Short mmCIF file of C-alpha atoms and ligand atoms in Angstrom, two decimals:
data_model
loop_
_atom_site.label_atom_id
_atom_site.label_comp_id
_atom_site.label_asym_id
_atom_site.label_seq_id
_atom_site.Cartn_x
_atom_site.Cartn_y
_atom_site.Cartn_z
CA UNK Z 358 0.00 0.00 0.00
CA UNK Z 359 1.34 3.59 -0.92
CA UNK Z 360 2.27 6.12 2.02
CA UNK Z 361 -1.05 8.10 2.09
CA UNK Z 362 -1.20 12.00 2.59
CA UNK Z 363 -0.41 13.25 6.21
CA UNK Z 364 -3.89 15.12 5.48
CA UNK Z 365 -5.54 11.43 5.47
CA UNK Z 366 -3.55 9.92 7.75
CA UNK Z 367 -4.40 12.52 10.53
CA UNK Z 368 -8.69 12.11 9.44
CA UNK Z 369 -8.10 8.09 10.01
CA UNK Z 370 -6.50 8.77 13.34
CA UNK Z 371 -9.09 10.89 15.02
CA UNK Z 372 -11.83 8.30 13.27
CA UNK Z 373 -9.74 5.92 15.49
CA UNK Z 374 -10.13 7.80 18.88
CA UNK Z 375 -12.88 6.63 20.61
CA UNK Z 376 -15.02 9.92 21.54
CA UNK Z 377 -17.78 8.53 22.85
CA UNK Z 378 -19.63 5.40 25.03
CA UNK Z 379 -20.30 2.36 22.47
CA UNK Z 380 -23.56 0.85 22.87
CA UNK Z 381 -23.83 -1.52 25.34
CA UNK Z 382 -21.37 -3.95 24.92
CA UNK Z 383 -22.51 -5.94 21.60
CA UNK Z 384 -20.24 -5.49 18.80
CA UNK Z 385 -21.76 -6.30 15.58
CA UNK Z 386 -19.75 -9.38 13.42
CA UNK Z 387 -20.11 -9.92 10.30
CA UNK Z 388 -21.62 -13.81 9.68
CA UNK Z 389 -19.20 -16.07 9.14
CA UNK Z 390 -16.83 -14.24 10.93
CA UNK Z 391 -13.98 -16.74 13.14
CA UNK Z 392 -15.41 -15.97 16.93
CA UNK Z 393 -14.22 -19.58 17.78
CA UNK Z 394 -10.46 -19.29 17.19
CA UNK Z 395 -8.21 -19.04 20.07
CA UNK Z 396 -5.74 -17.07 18.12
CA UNK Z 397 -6.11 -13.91 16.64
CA UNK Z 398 -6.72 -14.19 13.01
CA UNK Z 399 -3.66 -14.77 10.93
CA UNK Z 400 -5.48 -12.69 8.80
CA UNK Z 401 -4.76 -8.79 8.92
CA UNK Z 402 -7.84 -6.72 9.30
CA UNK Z 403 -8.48 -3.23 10.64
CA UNK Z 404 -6.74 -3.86 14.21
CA UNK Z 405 -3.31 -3.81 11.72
CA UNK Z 406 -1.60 -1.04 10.29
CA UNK Z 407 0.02 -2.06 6.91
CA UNK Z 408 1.35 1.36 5.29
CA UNK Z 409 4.51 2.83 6.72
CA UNK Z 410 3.71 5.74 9.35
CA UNK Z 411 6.40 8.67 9.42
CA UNK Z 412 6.45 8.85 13.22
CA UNK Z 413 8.75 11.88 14.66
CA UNK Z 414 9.05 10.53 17.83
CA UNK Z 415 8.76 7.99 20.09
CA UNK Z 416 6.54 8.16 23.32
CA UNK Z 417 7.86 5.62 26.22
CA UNK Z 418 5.50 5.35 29.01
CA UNK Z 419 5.90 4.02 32.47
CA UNK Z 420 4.01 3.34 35.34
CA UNK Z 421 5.76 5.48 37.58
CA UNK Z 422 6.51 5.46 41.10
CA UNK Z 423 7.98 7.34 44.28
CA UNK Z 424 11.32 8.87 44.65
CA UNK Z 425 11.36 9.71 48.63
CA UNK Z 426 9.10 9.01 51.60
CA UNK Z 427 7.00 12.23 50.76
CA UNK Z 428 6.38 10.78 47.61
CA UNK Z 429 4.61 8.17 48.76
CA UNK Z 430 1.00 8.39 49.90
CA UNK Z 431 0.71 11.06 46.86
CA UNK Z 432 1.66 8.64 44.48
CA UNK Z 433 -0.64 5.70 45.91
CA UNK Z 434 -3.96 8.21 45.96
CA UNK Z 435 -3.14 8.91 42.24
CA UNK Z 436 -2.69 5.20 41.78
CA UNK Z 437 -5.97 4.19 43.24
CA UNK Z 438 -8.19 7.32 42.28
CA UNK Z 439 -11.59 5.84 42.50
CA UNK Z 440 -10.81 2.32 42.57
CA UNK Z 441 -11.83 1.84 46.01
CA UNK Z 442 -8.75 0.26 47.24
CA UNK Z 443 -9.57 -0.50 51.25
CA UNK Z 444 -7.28 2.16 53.28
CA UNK Z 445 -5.57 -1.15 55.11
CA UNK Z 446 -4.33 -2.34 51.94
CA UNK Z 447 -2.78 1.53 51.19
CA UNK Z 448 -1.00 1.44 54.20
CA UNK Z 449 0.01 -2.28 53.63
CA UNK Z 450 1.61 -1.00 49.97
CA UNK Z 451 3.43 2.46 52.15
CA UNK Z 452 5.72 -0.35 54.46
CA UNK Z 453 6.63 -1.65 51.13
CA UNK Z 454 8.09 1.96 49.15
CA UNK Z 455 9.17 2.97 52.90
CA UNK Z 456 11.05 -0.51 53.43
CA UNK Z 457 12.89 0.80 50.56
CA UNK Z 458 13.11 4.40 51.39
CA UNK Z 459 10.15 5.81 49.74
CA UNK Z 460 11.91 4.85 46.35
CA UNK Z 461 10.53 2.80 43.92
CA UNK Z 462 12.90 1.30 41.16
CA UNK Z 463 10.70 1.51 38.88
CA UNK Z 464 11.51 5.88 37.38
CA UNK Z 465 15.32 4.86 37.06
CA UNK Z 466 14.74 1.27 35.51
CA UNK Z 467 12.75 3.49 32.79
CA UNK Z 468 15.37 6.23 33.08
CA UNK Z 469 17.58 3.30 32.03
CA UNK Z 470 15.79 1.82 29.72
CA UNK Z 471 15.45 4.96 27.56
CA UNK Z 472 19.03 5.69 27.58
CA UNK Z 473 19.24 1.98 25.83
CA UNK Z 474 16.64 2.54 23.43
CA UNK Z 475 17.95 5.50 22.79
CA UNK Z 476 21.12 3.73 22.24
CA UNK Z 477 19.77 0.85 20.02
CA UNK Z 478 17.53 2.95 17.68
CA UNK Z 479 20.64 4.43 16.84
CA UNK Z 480 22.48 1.61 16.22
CA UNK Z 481 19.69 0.30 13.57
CA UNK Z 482 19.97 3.59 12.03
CA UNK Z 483 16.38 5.06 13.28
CA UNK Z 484 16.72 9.06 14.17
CA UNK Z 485 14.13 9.23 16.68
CA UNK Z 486 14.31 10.92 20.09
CA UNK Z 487 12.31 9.36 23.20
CA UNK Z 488 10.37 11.25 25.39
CA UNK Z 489 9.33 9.64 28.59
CA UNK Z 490 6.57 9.98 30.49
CA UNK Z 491 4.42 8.20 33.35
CA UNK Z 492 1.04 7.37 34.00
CA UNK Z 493 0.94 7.59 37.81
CA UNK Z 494 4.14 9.65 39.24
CA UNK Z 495 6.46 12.33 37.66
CA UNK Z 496 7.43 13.25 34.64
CA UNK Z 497 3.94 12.66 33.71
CA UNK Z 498 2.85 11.81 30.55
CA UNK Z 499 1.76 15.27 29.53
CA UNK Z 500 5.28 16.69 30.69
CA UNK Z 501 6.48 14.01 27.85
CA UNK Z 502 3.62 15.16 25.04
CA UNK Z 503 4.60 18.94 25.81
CA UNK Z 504 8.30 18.43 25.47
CA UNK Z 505 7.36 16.76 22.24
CA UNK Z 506 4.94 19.33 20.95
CA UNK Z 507 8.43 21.70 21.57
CA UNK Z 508 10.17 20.10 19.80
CA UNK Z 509 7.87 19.99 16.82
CA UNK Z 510 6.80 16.46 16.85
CA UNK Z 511 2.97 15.67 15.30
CA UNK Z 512 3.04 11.97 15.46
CA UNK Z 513 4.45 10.31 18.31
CA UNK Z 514 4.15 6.15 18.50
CA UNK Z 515 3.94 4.76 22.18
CA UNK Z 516 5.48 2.37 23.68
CA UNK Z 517 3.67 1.05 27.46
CA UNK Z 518 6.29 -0.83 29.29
CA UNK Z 519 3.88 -3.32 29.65
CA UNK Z 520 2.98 -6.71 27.24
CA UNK Z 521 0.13 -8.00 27.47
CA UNK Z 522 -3.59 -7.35 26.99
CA UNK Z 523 -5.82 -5.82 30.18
CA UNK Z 524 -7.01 -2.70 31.61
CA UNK Z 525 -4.16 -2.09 33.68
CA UNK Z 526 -1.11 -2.76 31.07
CA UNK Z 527 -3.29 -1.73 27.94
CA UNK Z 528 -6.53 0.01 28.44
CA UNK Z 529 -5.77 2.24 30.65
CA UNK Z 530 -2.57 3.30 29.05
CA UNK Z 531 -4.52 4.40 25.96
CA UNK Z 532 -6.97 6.53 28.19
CA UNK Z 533 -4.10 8.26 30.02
CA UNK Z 534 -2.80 9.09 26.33
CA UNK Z 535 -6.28 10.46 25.74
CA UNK Z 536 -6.27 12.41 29.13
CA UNK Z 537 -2.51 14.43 28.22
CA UNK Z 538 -3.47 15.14 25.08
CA UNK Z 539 -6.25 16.84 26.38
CA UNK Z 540 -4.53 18.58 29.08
CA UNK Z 541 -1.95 19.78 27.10
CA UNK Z 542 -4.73 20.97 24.29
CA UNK Z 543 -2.82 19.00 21.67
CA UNK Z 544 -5.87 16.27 20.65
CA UNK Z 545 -5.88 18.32 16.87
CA UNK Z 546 -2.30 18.50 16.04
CA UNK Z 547 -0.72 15.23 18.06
CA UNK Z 548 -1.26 11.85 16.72
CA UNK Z 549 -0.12 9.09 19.03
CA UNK Z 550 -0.53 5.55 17.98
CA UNK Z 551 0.86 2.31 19.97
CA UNK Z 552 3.09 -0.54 19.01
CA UNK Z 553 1.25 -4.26 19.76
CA UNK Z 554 1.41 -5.80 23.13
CA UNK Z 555 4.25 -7.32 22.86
CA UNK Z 556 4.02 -10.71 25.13
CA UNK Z 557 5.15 -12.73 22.21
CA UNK Z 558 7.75 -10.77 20.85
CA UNK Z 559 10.98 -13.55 20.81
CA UNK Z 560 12.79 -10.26 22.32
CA UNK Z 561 10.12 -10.09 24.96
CA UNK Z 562 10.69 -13.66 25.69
CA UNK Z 563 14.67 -14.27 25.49
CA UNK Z 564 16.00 -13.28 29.00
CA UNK Z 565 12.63 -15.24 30.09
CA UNK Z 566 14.55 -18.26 28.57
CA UNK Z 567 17.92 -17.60 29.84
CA UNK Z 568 16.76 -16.97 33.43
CA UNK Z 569 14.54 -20.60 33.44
CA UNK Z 570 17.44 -22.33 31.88
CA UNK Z 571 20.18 -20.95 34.11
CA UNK Z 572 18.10 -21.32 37.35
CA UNK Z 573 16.86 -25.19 36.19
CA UNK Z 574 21.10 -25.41 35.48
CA UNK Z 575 21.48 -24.49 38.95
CA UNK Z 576 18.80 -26.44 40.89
CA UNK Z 577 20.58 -29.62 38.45
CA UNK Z 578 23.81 -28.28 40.03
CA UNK Z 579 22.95 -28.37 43.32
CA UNK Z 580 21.82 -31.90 42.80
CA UNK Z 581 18.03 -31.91 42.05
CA UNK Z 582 16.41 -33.91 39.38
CA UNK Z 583 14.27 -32.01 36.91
CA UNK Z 584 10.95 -34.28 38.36
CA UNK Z 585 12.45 -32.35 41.93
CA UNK Z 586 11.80 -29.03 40.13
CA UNK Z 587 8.60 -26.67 39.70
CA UNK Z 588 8.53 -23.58 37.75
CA UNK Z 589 6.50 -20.95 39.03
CA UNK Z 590 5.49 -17.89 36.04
CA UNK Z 591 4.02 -15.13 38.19
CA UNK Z 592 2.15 -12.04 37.07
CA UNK Z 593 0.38 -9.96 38.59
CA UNK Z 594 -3.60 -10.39 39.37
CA UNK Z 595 -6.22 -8.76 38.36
CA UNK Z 596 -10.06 -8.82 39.14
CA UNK Z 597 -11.41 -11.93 37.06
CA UNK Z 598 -14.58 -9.22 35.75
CA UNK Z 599 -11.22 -7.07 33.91
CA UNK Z 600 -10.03 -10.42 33.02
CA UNK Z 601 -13.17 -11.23 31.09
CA UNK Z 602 -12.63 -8.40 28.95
CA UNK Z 603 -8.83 -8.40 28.07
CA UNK Z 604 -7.79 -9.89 24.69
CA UNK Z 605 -10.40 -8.62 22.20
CA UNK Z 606 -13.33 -11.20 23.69
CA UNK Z 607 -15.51 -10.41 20.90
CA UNK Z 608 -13.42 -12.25 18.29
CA UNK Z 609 -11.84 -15.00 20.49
CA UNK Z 610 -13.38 -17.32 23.22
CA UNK Z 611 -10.41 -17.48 25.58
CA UNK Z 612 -11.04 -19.36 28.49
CA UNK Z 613 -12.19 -17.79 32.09
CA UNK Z 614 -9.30 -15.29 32.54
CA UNK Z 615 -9.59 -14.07 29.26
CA UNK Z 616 -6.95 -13.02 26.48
CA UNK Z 617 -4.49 -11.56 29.97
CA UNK Z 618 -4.60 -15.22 31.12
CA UNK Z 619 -4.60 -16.98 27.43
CA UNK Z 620 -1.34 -14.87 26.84
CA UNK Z 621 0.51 -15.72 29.73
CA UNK Z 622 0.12 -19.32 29.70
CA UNK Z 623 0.83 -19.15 25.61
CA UNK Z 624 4.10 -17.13 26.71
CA UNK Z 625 4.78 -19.70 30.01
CA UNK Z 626 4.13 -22.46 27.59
CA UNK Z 627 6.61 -21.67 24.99
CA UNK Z 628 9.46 -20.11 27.14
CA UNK Z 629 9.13 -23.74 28.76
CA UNK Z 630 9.46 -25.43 25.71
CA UNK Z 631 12.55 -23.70 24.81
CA UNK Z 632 14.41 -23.70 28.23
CA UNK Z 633 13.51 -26.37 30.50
CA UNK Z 634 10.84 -29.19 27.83
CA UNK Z 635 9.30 -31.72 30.76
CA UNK Z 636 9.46 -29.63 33.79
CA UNK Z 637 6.59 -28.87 35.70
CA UNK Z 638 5.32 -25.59 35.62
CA UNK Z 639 2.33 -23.14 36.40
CA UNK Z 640 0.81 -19.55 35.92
CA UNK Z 641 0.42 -18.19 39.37
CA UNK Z 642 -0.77 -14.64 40.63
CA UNK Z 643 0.67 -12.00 43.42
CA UNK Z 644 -0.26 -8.69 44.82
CA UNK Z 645 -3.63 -8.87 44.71
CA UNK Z 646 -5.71 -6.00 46.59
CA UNK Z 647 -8.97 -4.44 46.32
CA UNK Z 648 -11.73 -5.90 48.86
CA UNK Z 649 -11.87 -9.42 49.63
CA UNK Z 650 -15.78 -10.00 48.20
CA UNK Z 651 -14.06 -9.62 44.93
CA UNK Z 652 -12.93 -12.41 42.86
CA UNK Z 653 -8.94 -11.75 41.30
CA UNK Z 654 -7.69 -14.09 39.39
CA UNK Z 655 -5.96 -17.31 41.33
CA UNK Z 656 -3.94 -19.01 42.29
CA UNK Z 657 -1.92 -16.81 44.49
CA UNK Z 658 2.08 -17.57 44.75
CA UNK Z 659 2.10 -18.25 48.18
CA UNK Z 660 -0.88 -20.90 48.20
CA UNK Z 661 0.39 -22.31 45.20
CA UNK Z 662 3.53 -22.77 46.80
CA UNK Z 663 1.80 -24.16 50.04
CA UNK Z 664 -0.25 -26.49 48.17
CA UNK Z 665 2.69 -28.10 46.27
CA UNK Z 666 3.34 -31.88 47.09
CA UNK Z 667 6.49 -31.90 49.03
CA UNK Z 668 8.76 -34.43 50.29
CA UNK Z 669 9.04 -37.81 49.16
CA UNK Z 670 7.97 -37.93 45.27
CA UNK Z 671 6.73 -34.38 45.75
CA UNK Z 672 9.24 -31.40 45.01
CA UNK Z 673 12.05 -29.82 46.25
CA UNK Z 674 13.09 -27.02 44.39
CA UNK Z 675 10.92 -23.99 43.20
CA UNK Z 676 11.95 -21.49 40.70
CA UNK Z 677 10.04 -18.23 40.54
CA UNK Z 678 9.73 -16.30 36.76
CA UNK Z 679 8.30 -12.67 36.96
CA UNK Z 680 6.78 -13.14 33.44
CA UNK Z 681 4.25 -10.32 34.22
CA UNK Z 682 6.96 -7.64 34.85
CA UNK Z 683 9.28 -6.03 32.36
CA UNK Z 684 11.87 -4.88 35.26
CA UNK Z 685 12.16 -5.47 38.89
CA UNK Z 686 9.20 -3.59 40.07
CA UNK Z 687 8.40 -3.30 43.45
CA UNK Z 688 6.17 -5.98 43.22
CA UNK Z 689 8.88 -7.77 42.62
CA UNK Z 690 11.23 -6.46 45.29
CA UNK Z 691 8.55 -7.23 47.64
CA UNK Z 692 5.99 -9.84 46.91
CA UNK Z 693 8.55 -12.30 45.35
CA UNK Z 694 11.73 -11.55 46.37
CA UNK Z 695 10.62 -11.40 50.46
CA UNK Z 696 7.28 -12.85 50.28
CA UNK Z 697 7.71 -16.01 47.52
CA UNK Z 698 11.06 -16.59 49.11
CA UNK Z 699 9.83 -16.84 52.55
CA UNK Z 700 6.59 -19.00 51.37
CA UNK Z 701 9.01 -21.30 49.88
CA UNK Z 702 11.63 -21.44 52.82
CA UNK Z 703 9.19 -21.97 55.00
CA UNK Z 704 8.26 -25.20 53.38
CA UNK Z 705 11.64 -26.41 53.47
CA UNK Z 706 12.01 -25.55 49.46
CA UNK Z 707 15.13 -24.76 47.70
CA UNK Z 708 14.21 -21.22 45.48
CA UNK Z 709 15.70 -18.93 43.04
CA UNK Z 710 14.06 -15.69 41.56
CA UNK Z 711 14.66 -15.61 37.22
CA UNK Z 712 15.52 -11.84 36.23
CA UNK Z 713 13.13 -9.62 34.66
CA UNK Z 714 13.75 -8.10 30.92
CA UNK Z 715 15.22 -4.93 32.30
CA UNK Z 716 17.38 -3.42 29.92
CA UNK Z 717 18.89 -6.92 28.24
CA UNK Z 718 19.44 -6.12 24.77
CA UNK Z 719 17.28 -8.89 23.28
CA UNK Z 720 14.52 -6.76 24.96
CA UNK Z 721 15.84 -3.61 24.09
CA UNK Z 722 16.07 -4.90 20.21
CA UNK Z 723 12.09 -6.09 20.52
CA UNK Z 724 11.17 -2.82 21.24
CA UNK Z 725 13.18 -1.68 18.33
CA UNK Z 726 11.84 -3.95 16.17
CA UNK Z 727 8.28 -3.05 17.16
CA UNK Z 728 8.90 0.43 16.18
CA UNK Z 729 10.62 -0.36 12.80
CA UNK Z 730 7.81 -2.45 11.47
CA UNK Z 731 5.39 0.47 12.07
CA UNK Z 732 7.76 2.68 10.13
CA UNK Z 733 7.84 0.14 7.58
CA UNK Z 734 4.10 -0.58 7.98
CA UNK Z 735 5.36 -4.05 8.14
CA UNK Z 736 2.79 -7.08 6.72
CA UNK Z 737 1.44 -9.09 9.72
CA UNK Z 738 2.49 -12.22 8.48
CA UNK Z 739 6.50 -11.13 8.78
CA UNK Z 740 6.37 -9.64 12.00
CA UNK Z 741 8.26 -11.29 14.64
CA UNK Z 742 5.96 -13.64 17.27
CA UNK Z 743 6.31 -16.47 18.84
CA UNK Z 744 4.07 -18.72 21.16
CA UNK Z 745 0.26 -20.37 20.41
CA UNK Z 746 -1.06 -16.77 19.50
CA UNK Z 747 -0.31 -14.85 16.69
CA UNK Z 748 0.84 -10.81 16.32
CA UNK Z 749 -1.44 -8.75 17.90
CA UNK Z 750 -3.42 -6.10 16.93
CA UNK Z 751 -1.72 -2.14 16.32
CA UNK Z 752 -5.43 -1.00 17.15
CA UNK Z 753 -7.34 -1.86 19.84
CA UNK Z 754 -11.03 -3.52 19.32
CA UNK Z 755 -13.99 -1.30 20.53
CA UNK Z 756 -14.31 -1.87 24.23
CA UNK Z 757 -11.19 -4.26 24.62
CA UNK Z 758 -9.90 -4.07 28.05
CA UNK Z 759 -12.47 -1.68 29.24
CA UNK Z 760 -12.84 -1.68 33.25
CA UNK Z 761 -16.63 -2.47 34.01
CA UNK Z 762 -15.57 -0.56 37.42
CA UNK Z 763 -14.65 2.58 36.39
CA UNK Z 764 -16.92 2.78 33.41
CA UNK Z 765 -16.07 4.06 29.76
CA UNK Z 766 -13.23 6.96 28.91
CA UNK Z 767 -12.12 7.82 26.31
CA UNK Z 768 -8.86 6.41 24.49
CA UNK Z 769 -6.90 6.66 21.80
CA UNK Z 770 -5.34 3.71 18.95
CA UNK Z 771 -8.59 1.55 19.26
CA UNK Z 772 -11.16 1.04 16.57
CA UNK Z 773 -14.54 3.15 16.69
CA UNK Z 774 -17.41 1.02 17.96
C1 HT9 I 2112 -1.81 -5.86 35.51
C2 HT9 I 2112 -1.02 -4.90 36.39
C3 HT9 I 2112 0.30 -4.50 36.21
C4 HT9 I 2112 1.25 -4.94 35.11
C5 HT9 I 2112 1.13 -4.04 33.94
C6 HT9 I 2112 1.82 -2.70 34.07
O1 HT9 I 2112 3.03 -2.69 34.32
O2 HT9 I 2112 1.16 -1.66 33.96
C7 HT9 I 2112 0.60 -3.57 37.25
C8 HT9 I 2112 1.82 -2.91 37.40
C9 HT9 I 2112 2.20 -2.08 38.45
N1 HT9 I 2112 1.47 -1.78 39.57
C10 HT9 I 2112 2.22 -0.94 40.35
C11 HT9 I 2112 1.80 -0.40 41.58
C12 HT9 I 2112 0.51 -0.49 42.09
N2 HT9 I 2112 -0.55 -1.14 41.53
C13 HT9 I 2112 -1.68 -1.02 42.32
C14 HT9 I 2112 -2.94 -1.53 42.09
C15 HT9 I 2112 -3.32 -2.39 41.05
N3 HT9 I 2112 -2.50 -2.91 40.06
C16 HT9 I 2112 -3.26 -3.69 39.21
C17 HT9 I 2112 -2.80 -4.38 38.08
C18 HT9 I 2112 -1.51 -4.24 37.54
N4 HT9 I 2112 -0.50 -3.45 38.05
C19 HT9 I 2112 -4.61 -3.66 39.68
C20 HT9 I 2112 -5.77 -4.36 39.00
C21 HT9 I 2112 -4.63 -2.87 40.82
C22 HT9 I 2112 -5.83 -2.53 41.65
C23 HT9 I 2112 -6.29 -1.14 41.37
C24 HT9 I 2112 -6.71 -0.98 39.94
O3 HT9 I 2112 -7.79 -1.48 39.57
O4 HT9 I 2112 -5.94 -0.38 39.17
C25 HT9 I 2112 -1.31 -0.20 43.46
C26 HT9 I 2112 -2.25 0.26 44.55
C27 HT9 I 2112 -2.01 -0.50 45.79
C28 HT9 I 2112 -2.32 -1.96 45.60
O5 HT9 I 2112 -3.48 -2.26 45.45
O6 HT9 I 2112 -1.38 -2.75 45.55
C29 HT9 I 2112 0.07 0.09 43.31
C30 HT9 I 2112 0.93 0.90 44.25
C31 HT9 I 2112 3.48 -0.69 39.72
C32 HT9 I 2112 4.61 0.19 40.26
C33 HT9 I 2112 5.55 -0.68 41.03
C34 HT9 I 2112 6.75 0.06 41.52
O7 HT9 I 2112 6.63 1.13 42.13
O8 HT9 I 2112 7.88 -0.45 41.30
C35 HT9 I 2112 3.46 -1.40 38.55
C36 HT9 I 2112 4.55 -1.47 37.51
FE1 FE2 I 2113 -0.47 -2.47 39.84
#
């Protein structure tokens, strides 16, 4: 397809943005259309961008955390804004930042991880500059637009440091996209698009593989037999109602935890496969909160790790893999690395914690890659992607990943209903 005028290109983009509520939550298909796959369609259709984009710069955006103690019951209240997280569990998450100091990890993983995309676009010859900017703590995300909008940029493509499919590590990106470019007043002359989850990006899934196979080397090491040995991929959970509606539901019938669930186990499935073929392993969830009348998703870590069979015949060594977490959040700092650990310990369990992505280069080059075939306006069928499920979409599906709590808001890079 031929490079169309900027003229068009900008009309098609604010078709895209989602302005107002769809109806209900019925979205018409067309008959004979696949509902009964478990994959997205190998097909391309509107969810895929095909004709190359000239994007002026790139928008990396974080989750963002605190950077001192003062930091840190501001930055909880704008996590949980109307979510009605109970107080007990706010004060719960405080000991964790103030364990550490107030600081999360998270601003200079990001700070970190720009300075090596930064690097690596540059290396494969793409003259882009990052801006960075977070969703929930400073520089906020309309800091990042602004600086952009500076520097003349019109058409910025965003990158969530986040890979898979659900409110929290898609949706809700897109609306906080929606939200700066409103508070900055730049909805007319800023076009930002976003690269596909990226869960089954082989660059997304490499230091995955190294850290199972060099933690399964080490259990063998220290004597166990791989029946001795259960792999535990955590991530983080999520309230089963947002689970139902992650994934584009109305063209695939995942199972129970919808598409956030179906991609994890796809991802789980295949980094086991490559690293570690025959040993045991499970998808298992951590830091829940919210009130306890809700369902999350399940199993947590630490029953999972209580329930295993132990002893004779049962296991002895556990393995923990953060597969939900591109760096070493404080989720991770907290709920596996002291939590987990202890859970396991405590059981008389030999443990070791895989490393997230962080700023390895194989994940570094995915997210380079990701932005090249939208320059390129790559064809679906040679992007990169491994596992059970193919590419994902470039544009979202009306009402994918919508939060049933918090009720519709606008976003940006998903189809009109
Ligand atoms: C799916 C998912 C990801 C992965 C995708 C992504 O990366 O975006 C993620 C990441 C993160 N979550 C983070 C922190 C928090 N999340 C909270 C609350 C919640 N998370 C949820 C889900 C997720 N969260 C949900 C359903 C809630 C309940 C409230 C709601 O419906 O939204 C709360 C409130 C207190 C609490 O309830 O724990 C905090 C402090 C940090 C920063 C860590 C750091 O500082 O290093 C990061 C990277
Ligand atoms: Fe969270």
């Amino acid at each position: 397809m031929q490079q169309q005028p900027e003229q068009q290109q900008a009309e098609q983009q604010a078709a895209r943005r989602e302005t107002k509520a769809p109806a209900a939550t019925a979205v018409h298909l067309e008959p004979g259309a696949a509902v009964a796959s478990a994959t997205p369609a190998a097909q391309p259709g509107p969810e895929h961008v095909e004709e190359p984009v000239a994007y002026d710069g790139i928008l990396l955006s974080g989750f963002g955390g605190p950077e001192g103690q003062d930091d840190v019951l501001p930055f909880l209240r704008n996590v949980t804004r109307g979510r009605g997280i109970p107080d007990e569990r706010l004060e719960e998450v405080a000991t964790h930042y103030r364990h550490f100091g107030g600081v999360s990890p998270i601003n200079q993983q990001n700070r970190d991880l720009k300075a090596a995309l930064e690097g690596a676009l540059a290396e494969a010859g793409v003259d882009l500059p990052v801006y960075w900017g977070n969703r929930n703590w400073a520089p906020y995300l309309d800091e990042a637009l602004q600086q952009a909008a500076d520097a003349g940029a019109t058409r910025l493509l965003a990158i969530p440091t986040s890979a898979y499919s659900s409110y929290s590590s898609c949706r809700q990106y897109r609306e906080d996209w929606a939200d700066a470019l409103e508070a900055t007043g730049l909805q007319a002359s800023m076009q930002i698009d976003k690269v596909r989850q990226f869960f089954n990006h082989p660059g997304f899934l490499a230091p995955f593989v190294d850290g199972v196979r060099a933690t399964v080397a080490e259990a063998r090491e220290a004597g166990f037999a791989d029946g001795d040995v259960e792999v535990l991929f955590a991530t983080h959970s999520i309230p089963t109602a947002d689970a139902e509606r992650s994934g584009a539901p109305d063209l695939h019938e995942w199972g129970p935890g919808g598409g956030y669930e179906a991609q994890h186990l796809a991802a789980a499935e295949w980094v086991m496969g490559e690293a570690a073929p025959g040993v045991a392993w499970q998808l298992v969830y951590q830091s829940r909160s919210g009130p306890a009348s809700q369902p999350w998703l399940e199993p947590d870590i630490n029953d999972a790790i209580d329930e295993l069979p132990v002893g004779d015949g049962g296991r002895k060594a556990v393995v923990i893999v953060p597969l939900g977490f591109v760096s070493d959040h404080m989720e991770v700092m907290w709920d596996l690395d002291e939590e987990a650990i202890e859970t396991a310990t405590e059981r008389g369990l030999w443990v070791r914690r895989a490393p997230t992505p962080g700023v390895d280069p194989q994940y570094v080059g995915a997210l380079v890659d990701l932005v090249q075939e939208r320059l390129e306006g790559r064809p679906v069928a040679e992007r990169k992607a491994v596992t059970s499920i193919h590419t994902w979409y470039d544009v979202c599906r009306p009402g994918c990943c919508e939060n049933p709590r918090l009720g519709f808001r606008p976003a940006i890079a998903g189809l009109q209903p």
